PDB file of C-alpha atoms and ligand atoms in Angstrom:
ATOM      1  CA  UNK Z   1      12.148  25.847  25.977  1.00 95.00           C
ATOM      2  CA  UNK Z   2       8.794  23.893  24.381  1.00 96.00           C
ATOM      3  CA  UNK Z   3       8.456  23.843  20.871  1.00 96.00           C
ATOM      4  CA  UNK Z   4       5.312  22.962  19.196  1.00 97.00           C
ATOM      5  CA  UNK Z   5       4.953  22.061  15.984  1.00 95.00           C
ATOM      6  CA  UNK Z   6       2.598  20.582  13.631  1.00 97.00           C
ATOM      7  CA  UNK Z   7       2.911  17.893  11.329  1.00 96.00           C
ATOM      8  CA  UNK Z   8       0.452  18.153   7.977  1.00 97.00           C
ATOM      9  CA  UNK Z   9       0.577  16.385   4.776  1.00 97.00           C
ATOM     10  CA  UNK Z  10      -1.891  16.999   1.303  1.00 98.00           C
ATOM     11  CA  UNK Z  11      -3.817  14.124   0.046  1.00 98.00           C
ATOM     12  CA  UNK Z  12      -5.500  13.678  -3.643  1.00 98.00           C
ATOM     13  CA  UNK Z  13      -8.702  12.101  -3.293  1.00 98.00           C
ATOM     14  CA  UNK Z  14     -10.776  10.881  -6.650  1.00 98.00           C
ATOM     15  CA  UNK Z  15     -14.629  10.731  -6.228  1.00 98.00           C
ATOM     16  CA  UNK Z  16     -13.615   7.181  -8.187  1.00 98.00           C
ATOM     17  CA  UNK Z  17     -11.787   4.734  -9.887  1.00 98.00           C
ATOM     18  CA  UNK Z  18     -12.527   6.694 -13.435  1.00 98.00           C
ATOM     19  CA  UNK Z  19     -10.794  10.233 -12.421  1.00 98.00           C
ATOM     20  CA  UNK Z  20      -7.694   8.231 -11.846  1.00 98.00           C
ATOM     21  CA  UNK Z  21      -5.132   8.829 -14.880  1.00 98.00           C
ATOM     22  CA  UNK Z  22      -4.623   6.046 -17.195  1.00 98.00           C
ATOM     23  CA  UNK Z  23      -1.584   4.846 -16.137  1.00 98.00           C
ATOM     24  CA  UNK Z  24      -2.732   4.593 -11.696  1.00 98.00           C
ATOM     25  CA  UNK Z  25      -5.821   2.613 -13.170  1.00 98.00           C
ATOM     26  CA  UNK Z  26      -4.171   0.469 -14.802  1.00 98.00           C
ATOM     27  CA  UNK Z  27      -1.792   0.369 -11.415  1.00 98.00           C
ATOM     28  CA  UNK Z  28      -5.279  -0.173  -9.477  1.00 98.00           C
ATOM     29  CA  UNK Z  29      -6.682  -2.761 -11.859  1.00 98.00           C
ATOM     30  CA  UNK Z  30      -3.596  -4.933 -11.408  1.00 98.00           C
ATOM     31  CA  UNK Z  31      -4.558  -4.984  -7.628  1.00 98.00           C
ATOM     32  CA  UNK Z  32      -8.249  -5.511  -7.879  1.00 98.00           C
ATOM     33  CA  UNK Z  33      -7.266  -8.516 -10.002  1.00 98.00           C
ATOM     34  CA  UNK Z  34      -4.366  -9.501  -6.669  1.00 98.00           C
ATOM     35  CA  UNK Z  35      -7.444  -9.040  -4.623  1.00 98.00           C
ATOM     36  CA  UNK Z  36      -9.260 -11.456  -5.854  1.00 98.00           C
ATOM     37  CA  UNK Z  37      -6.828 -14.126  -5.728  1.00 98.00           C
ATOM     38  CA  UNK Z  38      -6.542 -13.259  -1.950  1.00 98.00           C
ATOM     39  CA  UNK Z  39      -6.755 -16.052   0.480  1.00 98.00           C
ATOM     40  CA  UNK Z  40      -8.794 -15.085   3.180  1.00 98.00           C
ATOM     41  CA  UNK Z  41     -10.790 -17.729   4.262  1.00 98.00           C
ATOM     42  CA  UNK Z  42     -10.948 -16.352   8.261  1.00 98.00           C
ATOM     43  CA  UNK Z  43     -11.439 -13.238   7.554  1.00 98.00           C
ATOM     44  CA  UNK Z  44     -13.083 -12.882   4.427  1.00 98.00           C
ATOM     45  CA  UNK Z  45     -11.891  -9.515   3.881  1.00 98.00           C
ATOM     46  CA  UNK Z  46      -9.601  -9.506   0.887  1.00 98.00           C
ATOM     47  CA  UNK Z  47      -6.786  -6.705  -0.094  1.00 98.00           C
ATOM     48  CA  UNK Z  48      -4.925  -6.284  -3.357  1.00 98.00           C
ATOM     49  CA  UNK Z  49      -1.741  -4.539  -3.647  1.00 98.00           C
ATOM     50  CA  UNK Z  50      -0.038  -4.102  -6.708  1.00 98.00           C
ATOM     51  CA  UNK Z  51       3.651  -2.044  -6.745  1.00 98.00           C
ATOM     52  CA  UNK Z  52       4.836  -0.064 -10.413  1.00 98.00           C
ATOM     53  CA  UNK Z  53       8.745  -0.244 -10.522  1.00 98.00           C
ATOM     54  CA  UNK Z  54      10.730   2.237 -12.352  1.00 98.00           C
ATOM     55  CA  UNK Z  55      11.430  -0.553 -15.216  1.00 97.00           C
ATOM     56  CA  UNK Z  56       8.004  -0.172 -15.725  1.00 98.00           C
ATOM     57  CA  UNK Z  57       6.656  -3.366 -14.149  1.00 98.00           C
ATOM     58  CA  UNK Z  58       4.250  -4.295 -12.287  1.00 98.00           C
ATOM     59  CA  UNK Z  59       4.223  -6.623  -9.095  1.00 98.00           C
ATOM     60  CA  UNK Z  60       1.236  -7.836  -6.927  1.00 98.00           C
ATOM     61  CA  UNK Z  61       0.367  -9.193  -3.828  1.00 98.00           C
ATOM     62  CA  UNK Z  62      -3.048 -10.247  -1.643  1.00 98.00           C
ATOM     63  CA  UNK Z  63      -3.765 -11.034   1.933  1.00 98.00           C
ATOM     64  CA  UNK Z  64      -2.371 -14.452   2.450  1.00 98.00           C
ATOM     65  CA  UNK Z  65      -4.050 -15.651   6.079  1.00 98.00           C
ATOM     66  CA  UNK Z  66      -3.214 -18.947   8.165  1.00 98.00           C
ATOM     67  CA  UNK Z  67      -5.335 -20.758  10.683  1.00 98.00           C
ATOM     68  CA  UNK Z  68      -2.542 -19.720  12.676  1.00 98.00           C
ATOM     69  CA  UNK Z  69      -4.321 -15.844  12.289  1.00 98.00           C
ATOM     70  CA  UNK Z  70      -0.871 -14.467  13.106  1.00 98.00           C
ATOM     71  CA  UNK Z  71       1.126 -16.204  10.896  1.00 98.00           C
ATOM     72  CA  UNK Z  72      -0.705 -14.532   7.717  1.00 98.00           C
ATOM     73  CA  UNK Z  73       0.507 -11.458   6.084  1.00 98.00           C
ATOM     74  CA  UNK Z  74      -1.472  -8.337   4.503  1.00 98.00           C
ATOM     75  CA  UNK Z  75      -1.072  -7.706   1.100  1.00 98.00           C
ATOM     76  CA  UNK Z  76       1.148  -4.768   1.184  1.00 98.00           C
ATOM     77  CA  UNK Z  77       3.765  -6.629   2.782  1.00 98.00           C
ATOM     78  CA  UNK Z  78       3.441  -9.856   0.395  1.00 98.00           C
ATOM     79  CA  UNK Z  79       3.494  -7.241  -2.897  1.00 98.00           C
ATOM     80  CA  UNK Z  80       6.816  -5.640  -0.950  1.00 98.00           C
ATOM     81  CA  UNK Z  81       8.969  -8.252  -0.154  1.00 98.00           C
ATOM     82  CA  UNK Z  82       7.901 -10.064  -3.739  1.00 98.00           C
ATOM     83  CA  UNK Z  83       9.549  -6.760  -5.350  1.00 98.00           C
ATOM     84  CA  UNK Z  84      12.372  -6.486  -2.882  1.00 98.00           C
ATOM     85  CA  UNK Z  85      13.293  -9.657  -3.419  1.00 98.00           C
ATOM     86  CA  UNK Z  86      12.754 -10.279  -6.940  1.00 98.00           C
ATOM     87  CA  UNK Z  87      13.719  -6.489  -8.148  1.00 98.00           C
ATOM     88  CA  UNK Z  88      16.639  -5.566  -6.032  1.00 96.00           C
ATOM     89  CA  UNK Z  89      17.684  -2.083  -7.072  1.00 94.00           C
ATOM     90  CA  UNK Z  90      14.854  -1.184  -8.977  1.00 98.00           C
ATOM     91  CA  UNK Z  91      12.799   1.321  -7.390  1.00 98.00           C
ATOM     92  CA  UNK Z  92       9.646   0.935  -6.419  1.00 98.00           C
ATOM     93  CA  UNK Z  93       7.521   4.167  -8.137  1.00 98.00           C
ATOM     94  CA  UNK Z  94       3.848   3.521  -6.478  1.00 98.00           C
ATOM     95  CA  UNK Z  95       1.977   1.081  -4.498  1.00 98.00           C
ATOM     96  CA  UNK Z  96      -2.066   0.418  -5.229  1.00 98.00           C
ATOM     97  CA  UNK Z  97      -3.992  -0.880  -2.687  1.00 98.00           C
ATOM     98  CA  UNK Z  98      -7.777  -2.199  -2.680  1.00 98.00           C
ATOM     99  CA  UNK Z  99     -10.191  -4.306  -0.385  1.00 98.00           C
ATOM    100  CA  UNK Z 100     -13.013  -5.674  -0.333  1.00 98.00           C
ATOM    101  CA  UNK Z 101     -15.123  -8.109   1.990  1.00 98.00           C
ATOM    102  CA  UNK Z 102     -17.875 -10.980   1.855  1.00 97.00           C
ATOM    103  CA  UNK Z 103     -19.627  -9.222   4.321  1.00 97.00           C
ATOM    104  CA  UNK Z 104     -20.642  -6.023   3.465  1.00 97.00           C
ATOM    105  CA  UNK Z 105     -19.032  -3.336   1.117  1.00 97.00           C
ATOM    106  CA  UNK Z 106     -16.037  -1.504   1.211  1.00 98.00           C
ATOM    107  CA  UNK Z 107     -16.698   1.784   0.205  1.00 97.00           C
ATOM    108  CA  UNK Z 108     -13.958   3.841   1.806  1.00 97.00           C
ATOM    109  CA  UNK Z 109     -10.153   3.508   0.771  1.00 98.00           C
ATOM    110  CA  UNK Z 110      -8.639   1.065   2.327  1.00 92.00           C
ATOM    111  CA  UNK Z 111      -5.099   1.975   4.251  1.00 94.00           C
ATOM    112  CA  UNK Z 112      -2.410  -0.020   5.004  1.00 98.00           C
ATOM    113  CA  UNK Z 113      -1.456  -1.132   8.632  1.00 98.00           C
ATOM    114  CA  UNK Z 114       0.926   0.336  10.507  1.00 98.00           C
ATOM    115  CA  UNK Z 115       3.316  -2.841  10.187  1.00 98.00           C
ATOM    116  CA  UNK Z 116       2.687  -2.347   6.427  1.00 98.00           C
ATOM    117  CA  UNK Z 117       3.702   1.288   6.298  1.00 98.00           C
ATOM    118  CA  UNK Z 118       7.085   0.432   8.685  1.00 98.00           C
ATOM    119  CA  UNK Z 119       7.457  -1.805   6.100  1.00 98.00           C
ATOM    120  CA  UNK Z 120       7.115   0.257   2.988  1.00 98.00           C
ATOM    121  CA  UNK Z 121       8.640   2.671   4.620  1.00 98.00           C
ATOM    122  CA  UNK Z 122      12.136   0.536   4.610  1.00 98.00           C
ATOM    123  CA  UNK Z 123      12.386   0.252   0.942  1.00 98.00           C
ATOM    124  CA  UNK Z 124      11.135   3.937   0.873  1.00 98.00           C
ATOM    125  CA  UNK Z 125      13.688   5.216   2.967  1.00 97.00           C
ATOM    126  CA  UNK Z 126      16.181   2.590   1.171  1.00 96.00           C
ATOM    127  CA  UNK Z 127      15.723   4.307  -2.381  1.00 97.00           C
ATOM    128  CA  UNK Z 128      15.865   7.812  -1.382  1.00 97.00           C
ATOM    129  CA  UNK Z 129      12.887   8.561  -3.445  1.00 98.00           C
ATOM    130  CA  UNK Z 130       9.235   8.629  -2.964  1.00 98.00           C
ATOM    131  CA  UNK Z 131       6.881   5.887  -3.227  1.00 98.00           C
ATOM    132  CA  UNK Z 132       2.886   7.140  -4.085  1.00 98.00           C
ATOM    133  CA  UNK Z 133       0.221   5.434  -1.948  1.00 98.00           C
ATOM    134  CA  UNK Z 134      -3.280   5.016  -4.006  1.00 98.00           C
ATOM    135  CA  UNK Z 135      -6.282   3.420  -2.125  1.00 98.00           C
ATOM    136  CA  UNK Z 136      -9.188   2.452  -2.856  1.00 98.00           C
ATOM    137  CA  UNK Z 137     -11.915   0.165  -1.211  1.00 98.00           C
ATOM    138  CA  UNK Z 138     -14.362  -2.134  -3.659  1.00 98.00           C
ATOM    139  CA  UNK Z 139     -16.288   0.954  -4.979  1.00 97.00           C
ATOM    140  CA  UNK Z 140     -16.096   4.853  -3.795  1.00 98.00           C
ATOM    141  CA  UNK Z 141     -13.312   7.341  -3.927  1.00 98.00           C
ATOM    142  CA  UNK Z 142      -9.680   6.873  -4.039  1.00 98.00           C
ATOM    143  CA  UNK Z 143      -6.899   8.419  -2.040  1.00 98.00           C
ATOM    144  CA  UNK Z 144      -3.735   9.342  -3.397  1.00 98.00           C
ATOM    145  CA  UNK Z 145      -0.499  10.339  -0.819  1.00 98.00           C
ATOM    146  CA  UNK Z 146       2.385  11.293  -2.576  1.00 98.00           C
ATOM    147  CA  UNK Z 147       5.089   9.828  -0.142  1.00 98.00           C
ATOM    148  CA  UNK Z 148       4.512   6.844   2.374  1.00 98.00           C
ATOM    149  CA  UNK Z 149       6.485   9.266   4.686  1.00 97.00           C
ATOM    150  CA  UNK Z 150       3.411  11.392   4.928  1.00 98.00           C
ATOM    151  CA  UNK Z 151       1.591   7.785   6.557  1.00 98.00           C
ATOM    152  CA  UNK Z 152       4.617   7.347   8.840  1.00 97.00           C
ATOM    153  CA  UNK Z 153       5.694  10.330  10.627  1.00 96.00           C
ATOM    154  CA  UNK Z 154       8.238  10.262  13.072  1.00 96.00           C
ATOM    155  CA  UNK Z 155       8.877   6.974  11.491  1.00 96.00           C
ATOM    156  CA  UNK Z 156      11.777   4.786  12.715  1.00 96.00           C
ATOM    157  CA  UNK Z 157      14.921   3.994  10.494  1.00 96.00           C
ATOM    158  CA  UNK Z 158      18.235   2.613   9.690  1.00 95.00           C
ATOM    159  CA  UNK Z 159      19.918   5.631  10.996  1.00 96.00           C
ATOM    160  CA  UNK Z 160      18.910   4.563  14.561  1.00 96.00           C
ATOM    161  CA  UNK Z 161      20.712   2.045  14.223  1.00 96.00           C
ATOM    162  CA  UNK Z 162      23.953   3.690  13.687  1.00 87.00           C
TER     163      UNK Z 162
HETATM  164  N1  THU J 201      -4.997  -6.711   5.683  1.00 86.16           N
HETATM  165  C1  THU J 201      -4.194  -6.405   4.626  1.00 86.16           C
HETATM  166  O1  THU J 201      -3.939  -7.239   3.759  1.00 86.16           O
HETATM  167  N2  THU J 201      -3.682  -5.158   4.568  1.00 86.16           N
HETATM  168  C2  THU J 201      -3.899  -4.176   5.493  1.00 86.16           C
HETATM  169  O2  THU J 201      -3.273  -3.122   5.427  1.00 86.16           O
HETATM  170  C3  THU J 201      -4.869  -4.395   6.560  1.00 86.16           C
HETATM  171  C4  THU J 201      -5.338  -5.784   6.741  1.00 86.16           C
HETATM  172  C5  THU J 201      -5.521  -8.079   5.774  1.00 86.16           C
HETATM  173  C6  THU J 201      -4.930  -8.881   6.905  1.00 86.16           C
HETATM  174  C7  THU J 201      -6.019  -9.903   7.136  1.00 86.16           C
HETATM  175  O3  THU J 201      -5.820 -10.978   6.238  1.00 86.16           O
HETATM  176  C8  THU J 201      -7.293  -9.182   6.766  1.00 86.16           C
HETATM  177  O4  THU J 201      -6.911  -8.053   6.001  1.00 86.16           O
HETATM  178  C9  THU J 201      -8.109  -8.711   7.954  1.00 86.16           C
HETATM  179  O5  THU J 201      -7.343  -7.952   8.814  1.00 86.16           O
END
């Protein structure tokens, strides 16, 4: 027997930055400030993330690139291992992300990698509970996806392991 079935998810999209509630822009102006402390110097293209915990804090994280190009890491990544390894056992509520480039604007949301979702994913998967995705590029609308699961389907976990 063939099943088929499909695989949907709802996003929230903003026409901008202002229709966000108080609390995500305050989320999302924590990573435009990340993303301009980026160091991008080959790429020019610089991303913020910034990461609420459930103690109410906020992390952050930016692009961090090496002349070495794959020794650099996005900013998703940098922003997730800073709270996983600072904030053990806290949970990670939301994760803002932003970019913008030297070379011409950003005007669509920017979305994390697919080595940035595995990795969200982890902690995700870890704490049992959610974590909201916001993007945003350097101007335009902003996305909001309430689960990085809904980025990740089929996603690979720990329980492949056992
Ligand atoms: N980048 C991120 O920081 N996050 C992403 O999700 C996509 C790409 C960075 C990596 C590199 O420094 C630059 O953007 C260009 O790919």
């Amino acid at each position: 027997m063939i099943n088929q079935k499909k695989i949907s998810f709802d996003i929230t999209i903003y026409d901008s930055f202002n229709e966000l509630k108080e609390e995500d822009q305050s989320l999302m102006t924590a990573a435009i400030q990340a993303r301009q402390r980026a160091y991008a110097p080959y790429s020019s293209f610089n991303v913020g993330a910034s990461i609420l915990l459930d103690n109410g804090k906020i992390v952050e994280g930016n692009n961090q690139e090496n002349a070495s190009y794959p020794s650099g890491l996005c900013a998703e990544r940098v922003a997730i291992f800073y709270a996983g390894a600072n904030y053990p056992g806290v949970k990670i509520k939301a994760i803002a992300i932003t970019a913008a480039s030297l070379n011409h604007e950003v005007n669509e949301p920017a979305a994390p990698c697919g080595n940035c979702r595995q990795a969200i994913s982890e902690y995700e998967f870890k704490q049992g509970e959610p974590i909201k995705i916001l993007m945003m590029g350097e101007t335009g609308s902003v996305i909001e996806c309430s689960s990085l699961a809904d980025l990740l389907p089929l996603g690979f976990n720990s329980t492949f392991l056992n």
